[in-house]
Short mmCIF file of C-alpha atoms in Angstrom, two decimals:
data_model
loop_
_atom_site.label_atom_id
_atom_site.label_comp_id
_atom_site.label_asym_id
_atom_site.label_seq_id
_atom_site.Cartn_x
_atom_site.Cartn_y
_atom_site.Cartn_z
CA MET A 1 115.79 110.77 79.49
CA SER A 2 115.44 108.47 82.00
CA SER A 3 113.33 110.73 84.27
CA LYS A 4 110.78 110.52 81.38
CA ALA A 5 111.63 106.56 80.60
CA ALA A 6 110.53 106.07 84.13
CA LEU A 7 107.46 107.55 83.59
CA ASP A 8 106.67 105.98 81.07
CA PHE A 9 107.82 103.19 82.19
CA LEU A 10 104.89 103.55 85.50
CA GLU A 11 102.39 104.71 82.59
CA ARG A 12 102.57 101.52 80.57
CA HIS A 13 102.13 99.11 84.61
CA GLY A 14 99.45 100.91 86.17
CA MET A 15 101.51 102.38 88.31
CA SER A 16 101.63 106.23 87.74
CA PRO A 17 100.53 108.24 91.08
CA GLU A 18 98.43 110.59 89.09
CA ARG A 19 95.91 107.35 88.65
CA ILE A 20 94.59 108.78 91.98
CA GLU A 21 93.12 111.37 92.72
CA PRO A 22 91.87 112.81 95.61
CA SER A 23 89.05 114.61 95.37
CA LEU A 24 87.65 112.08 92.75
CA CYS A 25 87.80 109.07 94.51
CA ALA A 26 86.68 110.29 98.19
CA ALA A 27 83.86 109.79 97.39
CA LYS A 28 83.48 106.72 96.84
CA MET A 29 85.31 105.69 99.92
CA ARG A 30 83.10 107.58 102.35
CA ASP A 31 79.98 105.65 100.59
CA ASN A 32 81.94 102.26 101.91
CA MET A 33 82.03 103.81 104.97
CA GLU A 34 78.55 104.45 105.47
CA ARG A 35 77.97 101.02 104.10
CA GLY A 36 80.46 99.38 107.25
CA LEU A 37 78.77 102.27 109.54
CA ALA A 38 75.44 100.21 108.44
CA GLY A 39 77.26 97.21 109.15
CA ASP A 40 75.97 96.10 105.63
CA LYS A 41 78.79 93.52 103.77
CA THR A 42 82.12 96.45 102.32
CA ALA A 43 85.68 96.38 102.88
CA LEU A 44 85.56 98.98 105.91
CA PRO A 45 84.32 97.35 108.77
CA MET A 46 83.75 100.51 110.77
CA ILE A 47 84.41 99.41 114.24
CA PRO A 48 83.14 101.21 116.70
CA THR A 49 85.15 101.36 119.85
CA TYR A 50 83.07 103.45 122.42
CA LEU A 51 85.94 105.49 124.19
CA LYS A 52 84.65 109.57 124.20
CA MET A 53 87.05 112.39 123.81
CA ASP A 54 85.09 114.45 125.50
CA GLY A 55 85.92 116.98 127.49
CA ALA A 56 90.24 117.89 129.26
CA VAL A 57 91.60 115.10 130.38
CA PRO A 58 92.06 115.47 133.43
CA LYS A 59 95.47 116.65 135.59
CA GLY A 60 97.20 115.03 138.18
CA THR A 61 95.77 111.81 137.83
CA GLY A 62 97.55 109.06 137.86
CA ALA A 63 96.27 105.67 135.53
CA ILE A 64 97.78 102.58 134.32
CA VAL A 65 99.10 102.26 131.13
CA ILE A 66 99.44 98.95 128.92
CA ASP A 67 101.29 98.65 125.92
CA ALA A 68 101.12 95.06 124.10
CA GLY A 69 101.75 95.14 120.18
CA GLY A 70 104.54 93.51 117.61
CA THR A 71 106.95 91.93 119.98
CA ASN A 72 106.77 94.65 122.99
CA PHE A 73 105.71 94.92 126.41
CA ARG A 74 104.94 98.20 127.92
CA SER A 75 103.81 99.46 131.36
CA ALA A 76 104.03 102.52 133.30
CA LEU A 77 101.67 104.11 135.82
CA ALA A 78 100.64 108.06 133.84
CA SER A 79 99.68 111.12 134.64
CA PHE A 80 98.76 114.56 133.12
CA THR A 81 100.40 117.48 134.70
CA PRO A 82 101.09 121.67 134.01
CA GLN A 83 104.96 120.12 132.60
CA GLY A 84 102.97 117.68 130.10
CA PHE A 85 102.92 113.71 129.89
CA GLN A 86 104.45 112.10 133.35
CA THR A 87 105.37 108.02 133.31
CA GLU A 88 106.88 106.44 136.34
CA GLU A 89 108.33 102.99 136.58
CA LEU A 90 108.43 101.92 132.75
CA SER A 91 108.62 98.83 132.43
CA LYS A 92 109.63 97.27 128.83
CA CYS A 93 110.21 93.63 128.03
CA SER A 94 109.60 91.18 125.45
CA MET A 95 106.06 89.93 124.98
CA PRO A 96 105.91 86.36 125.88
CA GLY A 97 104.69 84.16 123.30
CA ILE A 98 107.63 84.30 121.40
CA ALA A 99 110.90 82.77 122.17
CA LYS A 100 108.03 79.43 123.14
CA SER A 101 104.62 80.00 122.95
CA ALA A 102 102.21 80.37 125.66
CA THR A 103 98.82 80.34 126.72
CA TRP A 104 96.20 83.03 127.49
CA GLU A 105 96.76 82.19 131.65
CA GLU A 106 100.18 82.53 131.53
CA PHE A 107 99.95 85.75 129.04
CA ILE A 108 97.43 87.25 131.72
CA ALA A 109 99.83 86.50 134.77
CA PHE A 110 102.40 87.90 132.90
CA VAL A 111 100.68 91.16 132.78
CA ALA A 112 99.27 91.53 136.22
CA ASP A 113 102.66 90.52 137.54
CA ARG A 114 103.95 93.20 136.00
CA ILE A 115 101.26 96.61 137.08
CA MET A 116 100.22 94.96 140.75
CA PRO A 117 103.04 97.00 141.69
CA LEU A 118 101.12 100.12 140.59
CA THR A 119 97.29 98.77 141.36
CA ASP A 120 97.44 100.97 145.19
CA ARG A 121 98.36 103.83 143.05
CA ALA A 122 95.66 103.99 140.54
CA GLY A 123 92.46 102.94 140.07
CA CYS A 124 92.55 102.75 135.67
CA ILE A 125 94.19 101.16 133.23
CA GLY A 126 93.78 101.99 129.44
CA PHE A 127 95.63 99.04 127.85
CA CYS A 128 96.53 99.20 123.95
CA PHE A 129 96.56 95.74 122.42
CA SER A 130 97.69 96.21 119.01
CA TYR A 131 95.73 92.66 117.54
CA SER A 132 92.59 92.03 116.29
CA ALA A 133 89.72 91.92 119.16
CA ASP A 134 85.52 92.71 119.06
CA ILE A 135 86.25 95.69 121.28
CA THR A 136 82.71 95.25 123.28
CA PRO A 137 80.14 98.47 124.68
CA GLU A 138 82.43 98.21 127.81
CA ILE A 139 85.38 98.84 126.06
CA ASP A 140 86.50 95.24 126.25
CA GLY A 141 88.31 93.46 123.61
CA ARG A 142 87.67 89.99 122.44
CA VAL A 143 90.04 88.70 120.87
CA ILE A 144 89.86 86.76 117.44
CA ARG A 145 93.54 86.39 116.97
CA ILE A 146 96.96 87.10 118.12
CA ASP A 147 100.02 87.60 115.13
CA LYS A 148 102.75 88.95 114.59
CA GLU A 149 105.57 87.10 116.41
CA VAL A 150 103.44 86.25 119.12
CA VAL A 151 101.66 82.28 119.68
CA ILE A 152 99.44 82.63 123.04
CA GLU A 153 97.31 79.82 123.09
CA GLY A 154 93.77 79.43 123.71
CA ALA A 155 93.92 84.07 123.38
CA ALA A 156 90.41 83.49 120.53
CA GLY A 157 87.65 84.09 121.87
CA LYS A 158 88.51 85.97 125.30
CA LEU A 159 88.18 88.88 126.84
CA VAL A 160 91.82 91.16 128.04
CA GLY A 161 90.49 92.96 130.36
CA ALA A 162 87.54 91.00 131.54
CA SER A 163 90.37 87.78 131.79
CA LEU A 164 92.80 90.90 133.80
CA LEU A 165 90.09 92.17 136.35
CA GLU A 166 89.89 88.72 137.28
CA GLU A 167 93.51 88.14 137.36
CA LEU A 168 93.80 91.47 139.32
CA GLU A 169 91.11 91.25 142.40
CA ARG A 170 92.32 86.61 142.33
CA ARG A 171 95.81 88.19 143.93
CA GLY A 172 94.10 91.52 146.35
CA ALA A 173 94.25 94.91 143.98
CA GLY A 174 90.84 95.30 144.57
CA LYS A 175 88.41 96.67 141.78
CA LYS A 176 89.78 97.90 139.27
CA LYS A 177 88.04 99.04 135.55
CA ILE A 178 89.98 99.72 132.37
CA VAL A 179 89.49 100.76 129.01
CA ILE A 180 90.93 98.33 125.91
CA LEU A 181 92.26 100.18 122.44
CA ASN A 182 94.12 100.09 120.20
CA ASP A 183 96.87 101.53 118.74
CA THR A 184 95.06 103.70 115.61
CA ALA A 185 92.77 105.74 118.57
CA ALA A 186 95.83 105.15 121.43
CA VAL A 187 97.94 107.78 118.74
CA LEU A 188 94.12 110.03 117.56
CA LEU A 189 93.50 110.10 121.57
CA GLY A 190 97.61 110.75 122.68
CA GLY A 191 98.32 113.35 120.22
CA SER A 192 95.46 115.17 120.75
CA ALA A 193 96.21 115.26 125.04
CA THR A 194 97.19 118.25 125.34
CA LEU A 195 95.84 119.95 122.60
CA ASP A 196 93.21 123.19 122.77
CA LEU A 197 90.85 120.95 121.61
CA SER A 198 88.23 123.69 120.89
CA ALA A 199 91.00 125.53 117.83
CA TYR A 200 89.49 122.60 115.14
CA GLY A 201 86.71 121.57 113.87
CA GLY A 202 87.59 118.22 114.12
CA PHE A 203 90.15 115.00 114.98
CA ILE A 204 91.61 112.29 113.11
CA GLY A 205 94.10 109.22 114.25
CA GLN A 206 96.71 108.28 111.29
CA VAL A 207 98.45 105.48 111.44
CA SER A 208 101.27 105.83 108.61
CA GLY A 209 104.18 103.69 108.83
CA THR A 210 105.10 99.58 109.25
CA GLY A 211 100.70 99.38 109.09
CA THR A 212 98.32 101.87 107.61
CA ASN A 213 95.18 102.50 109.56
CA THR A 214 92.55 106.05 109.96
CA CYS A 215 89.99 106.51 112.50
CA CYS A 216 87.61 109.50 113.52
CA LEU A 217 84.58 110.17 115.46
CA LEU A 218 81.34 110.15 115.29
CA PRO A 219 77.98 110.68 116.50
CA ALA A 220 75.85 106.86 117.78
CA SER A 221 73.37 107.13 116.49
CA ARG A 222 75.39 107.41 112.26
CA ILE A 223 76.50 103.80 113.67
CA THR A 224 73.17 102.76 112.42
CA LYS A 225 73.94 98.91 113.02
CA LEU A 226 74.22 99.87 116.13
CA GLY A 227 70.71 100.56 116.78
CA ARG A 228 71.20 103.64 118.79
CA THR A 229 70.36 106.51 118.62
CA ASP A 230 72.35 109.63 121.15
CA GLU A 231 74.41 112.17 119.59
CA ALA A 232 77.33 111.43 121.94
CA LYS A 233 80.55 111.11 120.00
CA MET A 234 82.90 107.85 119.75
CA ILE A 235 85.82 107.46 117.82
CA VAL A 236 85.96 104.44 115.50
CA ASN A 237 88.79 102.44 114.46
CA LEU A 238 88.08 102.08 110.20
CA GLU A 239 90.67 99.48 109.67
CA SER A 240 91.43 101.69 106.08
CA GLY A 241 94.13 99.09 105.66
CA LEU A 242 91.42 96.73 104.56
CA TYR A 243 89.76 99.32 101.54
CA ASP A 244 89.60 97.72 98.43
CA GLU A 245 88.67 99.99 96.21
CA LEU A 246 91.90 102.18 94.37
CA PRO A 247 92.79 101.57 91.07
CA ARG A 248 95.67 99.08 91.42
CA GLY A 249 99.13 98.71 89.03
CA ASP A 250 100.92 95.06 87.99
CA PHE A 251 102.92 95.52 90.46
CA ASP A 252 100.32 95.35 93.13
CA LEU A 253 99.06 92.93 92.34
CA ILE A 254 102.63 90.60 91.74
CA LEU A 255 102.78 91.77 95.52
CA ASP A 256 99.12 91.24 96.01
CA ARG A 257 99.32 87.27 94.44
CA GLU A 258 102.86 86.93 96.33
CA SER A 259 102.27 88.05 99.48
CA ASN A 260 101.06 85.64 102.73
CA ASN A 261 97.47 86.97 102.85
CA PRO A 262 96.20 87.59 99.32
CA GLY A 263 93.55 89.06 97.98
CA LEU A 264 93.27 91.58 101.63
CA LYS A 265 94.74 94.32 103.03
CA LEU A 266 94.49 95.82 99.05
CA PHE A 267 94.41 99.71 100.74
CA GLU A 268 97.58 98.46 102.94
CA LYS A 269 99.88 97.41 99.82
CA MET A 270 100.14 100.43 98.78
CA THR A 271 100.91 102.61 101.19
CA ALA A 272 102.82 100.81 104.22
CA GLY A 273 106.09 100.56 105.38
CA VAL A 274 106.08 96.84 105.23
CA TYR A 275 105.29 97.15 101.44
CA LEU A 276 107.21 100.18 99.39
CA GLY A 277 109.96 98.74 99.49
CA GLU A 278 108.96 95.12 98.08
CA LEU A 279 106.70 97.50 95.34
CA CYS A 280 109.63 99.70 94.00
CA ARG A 281 111.78 95.97 94.24
CA LEU A 282 109.11 94.19 91.65
CA MET A 283 109.58 97.46 89.46
CA LEU A 284 113.07 97.33 89.08
CA ARG A 285 113.62 93.98 88.13
CA ALA A 286 110.40 94.16 85.27
CA ALA A 287 112.98 97.52 84.01
CA ALA A 288 115.76 94.48 84.31
CA ASP A 289 113.84 92.91 82.14
CA GLU A 290 112.12 95.17 80.62
CA GLY A 291 116.62 95.91 79.32
CA LEU A 292 115.73 99.64 80.49
CA LEU A 293 118.76 99.76 82.99
CA ALA A 294 122.45 98.83 82.00
CA PRO A 295 123.75 96.00 82.28
CA LYS A 296 125.47 96.74 86.32
CA THR A 297 121.80 97.66 87.09
CA ALA A 298 119.70 95.42 85.34
CA GLU A 299 121.98 92.67 86.92
CA ASN A 300 121.63 94.78 90.30
CA ALA A 301 117.99 94.72 90.63
CA ARG A 302 117.50 91.57 89.76
CA ASN A 303 119.58 90.15 93.28
CA LEU A 304 118.03 92.85 95.26
CA GLY A 305 116.62 90.96 98.50
CA ARG A 306 113.79 92.55 100.53
CA ILE A 307 114.16 96.50 100.83
CA ASP A 308 112.25 98.44 103.50
CA SER A 309 111.58 101.84 103.26
CA ALA A 310 114.54 103.44 104.69
CA VAL A 311 116.00 102.69 101.95
CA ILE A 312 114.25 104.10 99.17
CA ASP A 313 113.26 106.70 101.00
CA ALA A 314 117.24 107.27 100.70
CA TRP A 315 117.63 106.55 96.87
CA ALA A 316 114.40 108.83 96.06
CA SER A 317 116.98 111.95 97.67
CA GLY A 318 119.61 110.00 95.12
CA GLU A 319 121.31 108.71 98.21
CA GLN A 320 123.20 105.81 98.29
CA LEU A 321 123.07 105.37 94.61
CA GLU A 322 126.40 104.61 93.37
CA ASP A 323 127.69 101.22 93.43
CA PHE A 324 123.57 100.20 93.12
CA CYS A 325 123.47 102.29 89.63
CA GLY A 326 126.15 101.60 86.82
CA SER A 327 125.02 105.23 85.51
CA ASP A 328 123.38 108.72 86.45
CA GLU A 329 120.76 107.92 83.13
CA ASP A 330 119.91 105.13 85.76
CA ARG A 331 120.14 107.31 89.43
CA GLU A 332 117.51 109.18 87.81
CA PHE A 333 114.67 105.75 87.19
CA VAL A 334 115.06 104.52 90.42
CA ARG A 335 114.78 108.05 92.38
CA THR A 336 111.94 108.92 90.36
CA LEU A 337 110.39 105.53 91.04
CA CYS A 338 110.78 106.11 95.00
CA LEU A 339 109.71 109.78 94.05
CA ALA A 340 106.33 108.34 93.01
CA VAL A 341 105.97 105.46 94.76
CA PHE A 342 105.91 108.04 98.05
CA GLU A 343 103.63 110.01 95.67
CA ARG A 344 100.85 107.53 95.94
CA SER A 345 101.11 106.70 99.37
CA ALA A 346 100.78 109.60 99.88
CA ARG A 347 97.52 109.85 97.28
CA CYS A 348 95.96 107.30 98.66
CA MET A 349 95.81 108.76 102.42
CA CYS A 350 94.88 111.45 101.01
CA THR A 351 91.65 109.92 99.61
CA ASN A 352 91.20 108.01 102.91
CA LEU A 353 91.42 111.52 104.93
CA ALA A 354 89.55 113.46 102.70
CA ALA A 355 86.71 110.63 102.78
CA ILE A 356 86.09 110.64 106.52
CA MET A 357 85.54 115.20 106.16
CA LEU A 358 83.04 114.45 103.45
CA LEU A 359 81.65 111.41 106.27
CA THR A 360 81.89 113.29 109.42
CA GLY A 361 81.07 116.90 107.36
CA GLU A 362 84.41 118.56 109.54
CA GLY A 363 86.14 120.75 107.47
CA GLY A 364 84.64 123.21 106.00
CA ASP A 365 86.21 126.01 107.83
CA ALA A 366 89.67 127.67 106.92
CA GLU A 367 89.91 129.03 110.67
CA LYS A 368 89.37 125.83 112.28
CA PRO A 369 91.06 122.82 110.48
CA VAL A 370 90.21 119.33 111.01
CA CYS A 371 93.79 117.84 113.66
CA VAL A 372 94.48 114.77 112.24
CA CYS A 373 96.86 113.68 114.69
CA ALA A 374 99.29 111.54 113.37
CA GLU A 375 102.02 108.75 113.76
CA GLY A 376 104.50 104.91 112.14
CA SER A 377 107.75 105.96 110.81
CA LEU A 378 106.22 107.09 107.25
CA VAL A 379 105.31 109.95 107.77
CA GLN A 380 108.15 110.13 111.53
CA LYS A 381 110.96 109.79 109.42
CA GLY A 382 109.93 109.68 105.51
CA ARG A 383 111.31 112.94 104.63
CA HIS A 384 109.36 112.51 101.31
CA TYR A 385 106.25 111.58 102.25
CA ARG A 386 104.91 114.19 104.37
CA PRO A 387 105.39 116.73 102.29
CA ALA A 388 103.19 114.96 99.80
CA LEU A 389 101.01 114.06 102.14
CA GLU A 390 100.57 118.22 103.10
CA ARG A 391 100.78 119.85 99.63
CA LEU A 392 98.27 117.04 98.73
CA LEU A 393 95.78 118.07 102.18
CA GLN A 394 95.61 121.77 99.70
CA GLU A 395 95.78 120.90 96.41
CA GLN A 396 92.95 117.84 96.46
CA ALA A 397 91.43 118.11 100.41
CA ALA A 398 91.25 122.17 100.85
CA GLU A 399 91.11 123.64 97.32
CA LYS A 400 88.68 121.13 95.66
CA LEU A 401 86.94 119.97 98.29
CA ASN A 402 86.43 122.70 100.59
CA LYS A 403 88.15 120.15 103.86
CA HIS A 404 91.09 121.59 105.84
CA ALA A 405 92.86 119.52 107.79
CA VAL A 406 96.16 120.16 109.87
CA LEU A 407 99.19 117.81 110.87
CA LYS A 408 99.76 116.83 113.99
CA VAL A 409 102.86 114.10 114.09
CA GLY A 410 103.16 112.92 117.41
CA GLN A 411 105.81 110.27 118.82
CA GLU A 412 105.73 107.20 120.73
CA THR A 413 101.86 108.73 121.87
CA THR A 414 100.49 105.27 122.77
CA LEU A 415 101.06 105.03 126.37
CA PRO A 416 99.86 108.82 126.38
CA GLY A 417 96.67 107.74 125.10
CA SER A 418 95.91 104.48 126.62
CA ALA A 419 96.50 107.90 129.17
CA ALA A 420 93.42 108.95 128.40
CA ALA A 421 91.75 107.01 127.09
CA ALA A 422 91.14 105.41 130.57
CA LEU A 423 90.61 109.12 132.04
CA LEU A 424 88.29 110.33 129.49
CA ASN A 425 86.28 106.66 130.22
CA CYS A 426 86.30 104.44 133.02
CA GLY A 427 84.10 105.93 134.86
CA ALA A 428 81.71 106.14 131.62
#
């Protein structure tokens, strides 16, 4: 009965996972992608990265790698060997601009300080810059903004790569080459770097963690806003968290309205780990107000503070509910709601991946499926999201659209992705 009550509650509020049918929703998302490639106004900007993924990553050649994202900064000398990916002189510290604001010049000096000892051992640099930036045809990044918990004044409009190379040359490091990429492109490049590329019919990069994003490979001629006619493939960053045309329910609307960026990143707010706990909290509070929970559970629901995806992953497994719930029926109610949130998130991502395969025309051969290089806390650590996504890729993409894909879940692919980006593109 309690499970049925939860399903009725979800249906009544427009939160049923089944409202999102990936095999039906994918075509509309694909059309948005096409418009983004043409430069039309659409939620999906389809950002060219100018990064190629052709050929095998050179073995034994070193690259300096930098990962500036969130609150941590990492740097190392990296290479691919017959034994796999290796790093030397790995350094990790806090980003400047956290404890107190920093200037752009201070930030660049900080980066140069970290990598100067490595500059006599490698000629190319792969810089994963996980902040908002426009990528130039030279594979540099022009900063739009630096956010999260980092405050760096005077960053907007600056070229990341050119600024760093100028500082390195001023310090006597000589001429270097650099490529700038974001974390989703790094996941794709890092996840695929040690694979047999010929075994797959295509590649997609997927981030399913605190945030949500995807990237894919397309011929330059398909990116019509560039005005190019060549068929050289490059990675395109979808910024798919911005998509806004999937059906939303009552609690999606509340979460969006109460967020610090209302009206933006609607797809991410339905899928990403940073939001799934809040969706559950809003639903449980409403269920309490509607009299669907026992008094003890209702009181706990109304007093519930911020919870993250790890908490609802445990609840979806029937764990850690003894103190929260006042009855077995309430435990089943809560478990059903949490499972539905993960199922719906997976349905959204399946829609995204199927739409990419419709866009690229890849995935039609079951013997050579598209390889989805995935990373992030949901797909790596969650017990419910990944199995749901893999099932949906079979039931929705393969059986209904004849689009075949397999997930390859990576661990810490940012540095190998940055190295692969440099080694494959610095000579371009």
